[in-house]
Amino acid sequence: MVERSEFKTERLILRRWRDSDLEPFAALNSDPDVMEHFPALMTREESDDLVARIESAFPERGFGLWALEVQGAGEFIGFTGLSVPSFDAHFTPAVEVGWRLARSAWGRGYASEAARAALAFGFDPAGLTEIVSFTATTNLRSQAVMRRIGMTHDAADDFDHPRLPAGHRLSRHVLWRITADQWRASRC
Ligand SMILES: CC(C)(COP(=O)(O)OP(=O)(O)OC[C@H]1O[C@@H](n2cnc3c(N)ncnc32)[C@H](O)[C@@H]1OP(=O)(O)O)[C@@H](O)C(=O)NCCC(=O)NCCS
């Protein structure tokens, strides 16, 4: 297993989580703008539990949802990375690339920059053959990141999220994909 606990992009550091991230992470998890496409805002306890679950994946898989920091500023702005969906769907088992940034960090290209680094780790040292990403159909900002990093969408892959009740406003999800071959071709 190849493990990566920290790496840099042009402007960012992707790293393991620190205790000092818990407070700003809880703040973004309780921000209605950030959580618009999630079923509910998170309490401090739920947010801290999520960090514990995220951290527990690293030793098991060698990758995870890395905490994101802006180089120089030392400012925690959210996460980007790779995770394994814990529900069954037509595309699982799979590895997903995902992101969640503080509202103040949107519109700077940080999510796409970090996601490209996560794909590079997933396809090269980690040797994955495909990475997916999914979100509620309404989450156009997230889908714009998927498009920017070279993923493609086929409506035939869309699905109803099994953890949400039928008819929930966020139930319908889009699935985007990129294979290792597509990723390699896009870098030529
Ligand atoms: C989804 C999310 C990460 C997207 O963030 P984002 O900042 O819009 O995405 P990117 O990093 O790709 O940035 C692109 C934007 O930065 C701008 N930008 C500014 N400087 C840039 C630079 N140097 N390089 C690239 N883009 C830059 C682009 O023009 C684009 O702006 P636009 O949105 O006005 O078109 C963010 O909205 C978020 O955290 N949402 C809440 C959580 C969420 O929904 N997560 C996904 C759940 S599945």
XYZ file of C-alpha atoms and ligand atoms in Angstrom:
236
model
C 0.000 0.000 0.000
C 1.310 3.434 -0.950
C 0.624 6.029 1.727
C 0.582 9.795 1.324
C -0.007 11.883 4.405
C 1.046 15.246 2.966
C 1.797 16.858 -0.382
C 1.888 20.273 -1.998
C 0.308 21.782 -5.087
C 1.189 25.184 -6.522
C -0.752 27.048 -3.801
C -1.966 24.444 -1.314
C -0.886 21.810 1.187
C -2.925 18.603 1.436
C -2.202 17.077 4.818
C -3.457 14.952 7.702
C -5.852 16.645 10.110
C -4.808 18.590 13.232
C -6.784 19.450 16.362
C -6.668 23.096 15.297
C -8.746 22.194 12.184
C -11.726 21.070 14.253
C -13.093 24.519 15.028
C -12.914 25.988 11.488
C -14.245 22.688 10.077
C -17.242 22.829 12.434
C -17.820 26.429 11.336
C -18.018 25.492 7.652
C -20.194 22.456 8.429
C -22.711 24.780 10.077
C -22.688 27.326 7.231
C -25.951 27.105 5.212
C -24.133 28.155 1.998
C -21.569 25.335 2.284
C -24.228 22.790 3.295
C -26.908 23.813 0.783
C -26.705 20.464 -1.029
C -26.510 18.300 2.106
C -29.528 17.091 4.084
C -28.649 19.038 7.260
C -26.144 21.349 8.935
C -23.743 19.594 11.313
C -23.296 20.156 15.023
C -19.805 20.517 16.495
C -20.005 16.931 17.743
C -21.044 15.582 14.324
C -18.289 17.570 12.668
C -15.654 16.252 15.105
C -16.942 12.688 14.558
C -16.581 13.140 10.815
C -12.933 14.166 11.245
C -12.327 11.066 13.362
C -13.851 8.870 10.631
C -11.855 10.655 7.919
C -8.596 10.213 9.872
C -9.266 6.512 10.493
C -9.259 5.839 6.731
C -5.628 6.915 6.160
C -3.821 4.003 7.839
C -6.299 1.547 6.325
C -6.139 2.752 2.701
C -3.104 5.019 2.408
C -5.315 7.850 1.195
C -8.243 9.868 2.463
C -9.873 13.267 2.538
C -6.838 15.465 3.155
C -7.182 18.683 5.155
C -6.468 21.655 2.895
C -4.248 24.538 3.874
C -3.235 27.599 1.845
C 0.560 27.720 1.607
C 2.132 30.613 3.469
C -1.109 31.678 5.145
C -1.318 28.449 7.148
C -5.093 28.787 6.901
C -7.286 25.651 7.017
C -9.921 25.926 4.272
C -11.620 22.509 4.172
C -10.861 19.137 2.584
C -10.294 17.469 -0.749
C -9.364 13.873 -1.371
C -10.308 10.282 -1.955
C -12.828 8.184 -0.056
C -14.753 4.952 -0.410
C -18.569 5.246 -0.453
C -20.087 3.263 2.413
C -23.375 2.509 0.639
C -24.266 0.102 -2.158
C -25.120 1.479 -5.589
C -24.754 0.393 -9.213
C -21.195 1.845 -9.349
C -19.842 0.519 -6.028
C -17.344 -0.570 -4.837
C -15.614 2.602 -5.978
C -13.212 5.330 -4.941
C -14.655 8.826 -4.924
C -12.927 12.189 -5.227
C -14.649 14.809 -3.082
C -14.305 18.322 -1.670
C -15.801 20.719 0.862
C -14.361 24.213 1.245
C -15.199 27.201 3.440
C -17.294 29.776 1.568
C -14.425 32.301 1.753
C -12.197 29.893 -0.218
C -14.556 29.408 -3.192
C -13.906 31.052 -6.548
C -10.112 30.729 -6.449
C -9.614 27.397 -8.149
C -8.484 25.730 -4.904
C -10.905 22.777 -5.082
C -9.908 21.925 -8.665
C -6.192 22.337 -7.898
C -6.414 19.997 -4.912
C -8.674 17.527 -6.755
C -6.171 17.229 -9.622
C -3.521 16.308 -7.044
C -5.864 13.744 -5.488
C -6.501 12.159 -8.918
C -2.761 12.087 -9.626
C -2.158 10.255 -6.364
C -5.067 7.872 -6.963
C -4.042 6.925 -10.493
C -0.283 6.953 -10.220
C 1.150 5.667 -6.957
C -2.115 4.181 -5.695
C -2.813 2.450 -9.047
C -6.602 2.901 -9.190
C -8.249 2.200 -12.555
C -11.221 4.553 -12.137
C -12.309 7.365 -9.798
C -15.900 8.596 -9.518
C -17.577 11.626 -8.015
C -21.221 12.184 -7.225
C -23.452 14.911 -5.902
C -27.076 16.052 -5.840
C -28.235 17.126 -9.310
C -28.734 20.645 -7.926
C -25.056 21.035 -6.930
C -23.809 22.728 -10.090
C -20.660 24.182 -8.460
C -19.490 20.716 -7.523
C -20.263 19.403 -11.007
C -18.233 22.287 -12.467
C -15.219 21.001 -10.500
C -15.835 17.492 -11.870
C -15.863 18.889 -15.409
C -12.744 21.028 -14.833
C -10.695 18.054 -13.654
C -11.587 15.997 -16.732
C -14.416 13.802 -15.465
C -17.364 12.945 -17.694
C -21.046 12.470 -16.980
C -23.469 9.964 -18.519
C -27.101 10.497 -17.471
C -27.551 6.709 -17.548
C -25.389 6.606 -14.383
C -27.636 8.973 -12.373
C -29.079 7.386 -9.238
C -31.272 7.971 -6.203
C -29.068 8.171 -3.103
C -29.920 5.099 -1.001
C -29.431 6.996 2.286
C -32.129 9.551 1.452
C -35.867 8.884 1.535
C -37.711 8.722 -1.795
C -38.872 12.170 -2.808
C -36.235 14.011 -0.715
C -35.170 17.266 -2.425
C -31.583 15.922 -2.692
C -32.408 12.332 -3.597
C -31.449 12.416 -7.276
C -27.687 12.271 -7.791
C -25.383 12.559 -10.770
C -22.329 10.318 -11.140
C -19.204 11.512 -12.899
C -16.277 9.232 -13.799
C -12.682 9.324 -14.981
C -10.565 6.283 -15.849
C -6.817 6.025 -15.443
C -6.471 5.930 -19.255
C -8.557 9.112 -19.662
C -6.523 10.809 -16.942
C -3.216 9.807 -18.596
C -4.448 10.962 -22.023
C -5.494 14.341 -20.588
C -1.951 14.919 -19.329
C -0.258 14.394 -22.727
C -17.952 22.570 -4.683
C -16.874 23.582 -4.284
C -15.664 22.892 -3.678
C -16.471 24.348 -5.555
O -15.558 25.377 -5.221
P -15.098 26.399 -6.360
O -14.192 27.365 -5.727
O -16.301 26.904 -7.078
O -14.325 25.457 -7.375
P -12.901 25.602 -8.060
O -11.819 25.377 -7.105
O -12.934 24.714 -9.255
O -12.832 27.116 -8.474
C -13.382 27.561 -9.699
C -13.705 29.031 -9.611
O -12.531 29.732 -9.194
C -12.219 30.753 -10.183
N -10.762 31.015 -10.117
C -10.215 32.125 -9.581
N -8.876 32.035 -9.603
C -8.576 30.847 -10.167
C -7.351 30.194 -10.455
N -6.172 30.752 -10.167
N -7.402 28.971 -11.024
C -8.583 28.396 -11.318
N -9.780 28.982 -11.064
C -9.781 30.196 -10.480
C -12.792 30.183 -11.448
O -12.986 31.187 -12.411
C -14.113 29.615 -10.943
O -14.972 30.673 -10.667
P -16.558 30.633 -10.978
O -17.165 29.718 -9.942
O -16.996 32.031 -10.801
O -16.706 30.093 -12.354
C -17.452 24.579 -3.244
O -18.540 25.276 -3.828
C -17.908 23.900 -1.954
O -17.118 23.609 -1.072
N -19.238 23.680 -1.850
C -19.839 23.133 -0.642
C -19.532 21.694 -0.392
C -20.003 20.800 -1.506
O -21.062 21.012 -2.078
N -19.180 19.799 -1.784
C -19.477 18.821 -2.784
C -20.431 17.834 -2.270
S -20.607 16.480 -3.371
